Amino acid sequence: MNLQDMAQEGQAPEQTSGPKQASPEQQNQFDMLVGRARQIMGRDAEVWLKALEKSPTKAAVKMGTNVLRQLAMESEKSGYPVDPAVLLHAGVTLVKDIAGIANEAGIVPDEQLESFLQQVMQESIAEYMRRDADEGLMPEQGQGQQPQEMMQ
């Protein structure tokens, strides 16, 4: 799937596997976040593709983090905060989408795809958390979930 396809589809693929099934509300949030993110990224597909060509990891982190963060903040301002589990799963889906695009475009070869996915995911979570901390949105030390707990 390329960025143009994502913009036209605008919907997330149905997630049916995993240890815990999402509630209908969580599934709706996931579908909305991923679908809207794909539309936004698809709108600027050529710009993002050029950025991926120059610096694949940096561009992928920036693309996914900026778009997902923008949508989560808009949702919260509208009175509909995004469930943290939904946010994490939507982020994973977007990272996989971006990696697939980079792979299809020949930017990230097959043999580097797994390490690319891992690096982008780690850097994206760190960037998201750093920006939350910079804006005073992170809970005090010892409160809430730790990043390792969120990944389980």
CSV table of N, CA, C and O in Angstrom, one decimal, residues 19-69:
chain,number,residue,atom,x,y,z
A,19,PRO,N,-4.0,-11.2,21.8
A,19,PRO,CA,-4.4,-11.8,23.0
A,19,PRO,C,-5.7,-11.3,23.6
A,19,PRO,O,-6.5,-12.0,24.2
A,20,LYS,N,-6.0,-10.0,23.4
A,20,LYS,CA,-7.2,-9.4,24.0
A,20,LYS,C,-7.9,-8.6,22.9
A,20,LYS,O,-7.3,-7.8,22.2
A,21,GLN,N,-9.2,-9.0,22.7
A,21,GLN,CA,-10.0,-8.3,21.7
A,21,GLN,C,-10.4,-6.9,22.2
A,21,GLN,O,-10.7,-6.7,23.3
A,22,ALA,N,-10.3,-6.0,21.3
A,22,ALA,CA,-10.6,-4.6,21.6
A,22,ALA,C,-12.2,-4.4,21.8
A,22,ALA,O,-12.9,-5.1,21.2
A,23,SER,N,-12.5,-3.5,22.7
A,23,SER,CA,-13.9,-3.2,22.8
A,23,SER,C,-14.4,-2.5,21.6
A,23,SER,O,-13.6,-1.9,20.8
A,24,PRO,N,-15.7,-2.4,21.4
A,24,PRO,CA,-16.2,-1.7,20.2
A,24,PRO,C,-15.7,-0.2,20.2
A,24,PRO,O,-15.4,0.3,19.1
A,25,GLU,N,-15.7,0.4,21.4
A,25,GLU,CA,-15.2,1.8,21.4
A,25,GLU,C,-13.8,1.9,21.0
A,25,GLU,O,-13.4,2.8,20.3
A,26,GLN,N,-12.9,1.0,21.5
A,26,GLN,CA,-11.5,1.0,21.2
A,26,GLN,C,-11.3,0.8,19.7
A,26,GLN,O,-10.5,1.4,19.1
A,27,GLN,N,-12.1,-0.2,19.1
A,27,GLN,CA,-12.0,-0.5,17.7
A,27,GLN,C,-12.4,0.8,16.9
A,27,GLN,O,-11.7,1.1,15.9
A,28,ASN,N,-13.4,1.5,17.3
A,28,ASN,CA,-13.8,2.7,16.6
A,28,ASN,C,-12.7,3.7,16.7
A,28,ASN,O,-12.5,4.4,15.7
A,29,GLN,N,-12.1,3.9,17.9
A,29,GLN,CA,-11.0,4.9,18.0
A,29,GLN,C,-9.9,4.5,17.1
A,29,GLN,O,-9.3,5.4,16.4
A,30,PHE,N,-9.5,3.2,17.1
A,30,PHE,CA,-8.4,2.7,16.2
A,30,PHE,C,-8.7,3.0,14.8
A,30,PHE,O,-7.9,3.6,14.1
A,31,ASP,N,-9.9,2.6,14.3
A,31,ASP,CA,-10.3,2.8,12.9
A,31,ASP,C,-10.2,4.3,12.5
A,31,ASP,O,-9.7,4.7,11.5
A,32,MET,N,-10.7,5.2,13.4
A,32,MET,CA,-10.7,6.6,13.2
A,32,MET,C,-9.3,7.1,13.1
A,32,MET,O,-9.0,7.8,12.2
A,33,LEU,N,-8.5,6.8,14.1
A,33,LEU,CA,-7.1,7.3,14.1
A,33,LEU,C,-6.3,6.9,12.9
A,33,LEU,O,-5.7,7.7,12.2
A,34,VAL,N,-6.3,5.6,12.6
A,34,VAL,CA,-5.5,5.0,11.5
A,34,VAL,C,-6.0,5.5,10.2
A,34,VAL,O,-5.3,5.9,9.3
A,35,GLY,N,-7.3,5.5,10.0
A,35,GLY,CA,-7.9,6.0,8.8
A,35,GLY,C,-7.6,7.5,8.5
A,35,GLY,O,-7.2,7.8,7.4
A,36,ARG,N,-7.8,8.3,9.5
A,36,ARG,CA,-7.5,9.7,9.4
A,36,ARG,C,-6.0,10.0,9.2
A,36,ARG,O,-5.6,10.8,8.3
A,37,ALA,N,-5.1,9.2,9.9
A,37,ALA,CA,-3.7,9.4,9.7
A,37,ALA,C,-3.3,9.0,8.3
A,37,ALA,O,-2.5,9.7,7.7
A,38,ARG,N,-3.9,8.0,7.7
A,38,ARG,CA,-3.6,7.6,6.4
A,38,ARG,C,-4.0,8.7,5.4
A,38,ARG,O,-3.3,8.9,4.4
A,39,GLN,N,-5.1,9.3,5.6
A,39,GLN,CA,-5.6,10.4,4.8
A,39,GLN,C,-4.6,11.5,4.8
A,39,GLN,O,-4.2,12.1,3.8
A,40,ILE,N,-4.2,11.9,6.0
A,40,ILE,CA,-3.2,13.0,6.2
A,40,ILE,C,-1.9,12.7,5.5
A,40,ILE,O,-1.4,13.5,4.8
A,41,MET,N,-1.4,11.5,5.8
A,41,MET,CA,-0.1,11.2,5.2
A,41,MET,C,-0.2,11.1,3.6
A,41,MET,O,0.7,11.4,2.9
A,42,GLY,N,-1.3,10.6,3.2
A,42,GLY,CA,-1.5,10.4,1.7
A,42,GLY,C,-1.6,11.8,1.0
A,42,GLY,O,-1.2,11.9,-0.1
A,43,ARG,N,-2.1,12.7,1.7
A,43,ARG,CA,-2.3,14.1,1.1
A,43,ARG,C,-0.9,14.7,0.8
A,43,ARG,O,-0.8,15.4,-0.2
A,44,ASP,N,0.1,14.4,1.6
A,44,ASP,CA,1.4,14.9,1.4
A,44,ASP,C,2.4,13.8,0.9
A,44,ASP,O,3.6,13.8,1.3
A,45,ALA,N,1.9,12.8,0.2
A,45,ALA,CA,2.7,11.6,-0.2
A,45,ALA,C,4.0,11.9,-0.8
A,45,ALA,O,5.0,11.3,-0.4
A,46,GLU,N,4.1,12.8,-1.7
A,46,GLU,CA,5.3,13.1,-2.4
A,46,GLU,C,6.4,13.7,-1.5
A,46,GLU,O,7.5,13.4,-1.6
A,47,VAL,N,5.9,14.6,-0.6
A,47,VAL,CA,6.8,15.2,0.3
A,47,VAL,C,7.4,14.1,1.3
A,47,VAL,O,8.6,14.1,1.5
A,48,TRP,N,6.5,13.3,1.8
A,48,TRP,CA,7.0,12.2,2.7
A,48,TRP,C,7.9,11.2,2.0
A,48,TRP,O,8.9,10.8,2.6
A,49,LEU,N,7.6,10.9,0.8
A,49,LEU,CA,8.5,10.0,0.1
A,49,LEU,C,9.9,10.5,-0.2
A,49,LEU,O,10.9,9.8,0.0
A,50,LYS,N,9.9,11.8,-0.5
A,50,LYS,CA,11.3,12.4,-0.7
A,50,LYS,C,12.0,12.5,0.7
A,50,LYS,O,13.2,12.2,0.7
A,51,ALA,N,11.3,12.7,1.8
A,51,ALA,CA,11.9,12.7,3.1
A,51,ALA,C,12.4,11.3,3.4
A,51,ALA,O,13.5,11.2,4.0
A,52,LEU,N,11.6,10.3,3.1
A,52,LEU,CA,12.0,8.9,3.4
A,52,LEU,C,13.3,8.6,2.6
A,52,LEU,O,14.2,7.9,3.1
A,53,GLU,N,13.4,9.1,1.4
A,53,GLU,CA,14.6,8.8,0.5
A,53,GLU,C,15.8,9.4,1.1
A,53,GLU,O,16.9,8.8,1.1
A,54,LYS,N,15.7,10.6,1.7
A,54,LYS,CA,16.9,11.3,2.3
A,54,LYS,C,17.3,10.7,3.6
A,54,LYS,O,18.5,10.5,3.9
A,55,SER,N,16.3,10.4,4.5
A,55,SER,CA,16.6,9.9,5.8
A,55,SER,C,15.5,9.0,6.3
A,55,SER,O,14.6,9.5,7.0
A,56,PRO,N,15.5,7.7,5.9
A,56,PRO,CA,14.3,6.9,6.2
A,56,PRO,C,13.9,6.8,7.6
A,56,PRO,O,12.7,7.0,7.9
A,57,THR,N,14.8,6.6,8.5
A,57,THR,CA,14.4,6.4,9.9
A,57,THR,C,13.8,7.8,10.5
A,57,THR,O,12.8,7.8,11.1
A,58,LYS,N,14.6,8.8,10.3
A,58,LYS,CA,14.2,10.1,10.8
A,58,LYS,C,12.8,10.5,10.2
A,58,LYS,O,11.9,11.0,10.9
A,59,ALA,N,12.6,10.4,8.9
A,59,ALA,CA,11.4,10.7,8.3
A,59,ALA,C,10.2,9.9,8.8
A,59,ALA,O,9.1,10.4,9.0
A,60,ALA,N,10.4,8.6,8.9
A,60,ALA,CA,9.4,7.7,9.4
A,60,ALA,C,9.0,8.1,10.8
A,60,ALA,O,7.8,8.1,11.1
A,61,VAL,N,9.9,8.3,11.7
A,61,VAL,CA,9.6,8.7,13.1
A,61,VAL,C,8.8,10.0,13.1
A,61,VAL,O,7.8,10.1,13.7
A,62,LYS,N,9.3,11.0,12.3
A,62,LYS,CA,8.6,12.3,12.3
A,62,LYS,C,7.2,12.2,11.7
A,62,LYS,O,6.3,12.7,12.3
A,63,MET,N,7.1,11.4,10.6
A,63,MET,CA,5.8,11.3,9.9
A,63,MET,C,4.8,10.7,10.9
A,63,MET,O,3.7,11.2,11.1
A,64,GLY,N,5.1,9.5,11.4
A,64,GLY,CA,4.2,8.8,12.3
A,64,GLY,C,3.9,9.5,13.6
A,64,GLY,O,2.7,9.7,14.0
A,65,THR,N,4.9,10.1,14.2
A,65,THR,CA,4.7,10.7,15.5
A,65,THR,C,3.9,12.0,15.3
A,65,THR,O,3.0,12.2,16.1
A,66,ASN,N,4.3,12.8,14.4
A,66,ASN,CA,3.6,14.1,14.2
A,66,ASN,C,2.1,13.9,13.9
A,66,ASN,O,1.2,14.5,14.5
A,67,VAL,N,1.8,13.0,13.0
A,67,VAL,CA,0.4,12.8,12.6
A,67,VAL,C,-0.4,12.2,13.7
A,67,VAL,O,-1.5,12.7,14.0
A,68,LEU,N,0.1,11.2,14.3
A,68,LEU,CA,-0.6,10.5,15.4
A,68,LEU,C,-0.8,11.4,16.6
A,68,LEU,O,-1.9,11.5,17.2
A,69,ARG,N,0.2,12.2,16.9
A,69,ARG,CA,0.1,13.1,18.0
A,69,ARG,C,-0.9,14.2,17.7
A,69,ARG,O,-1.7,14.6,18.6
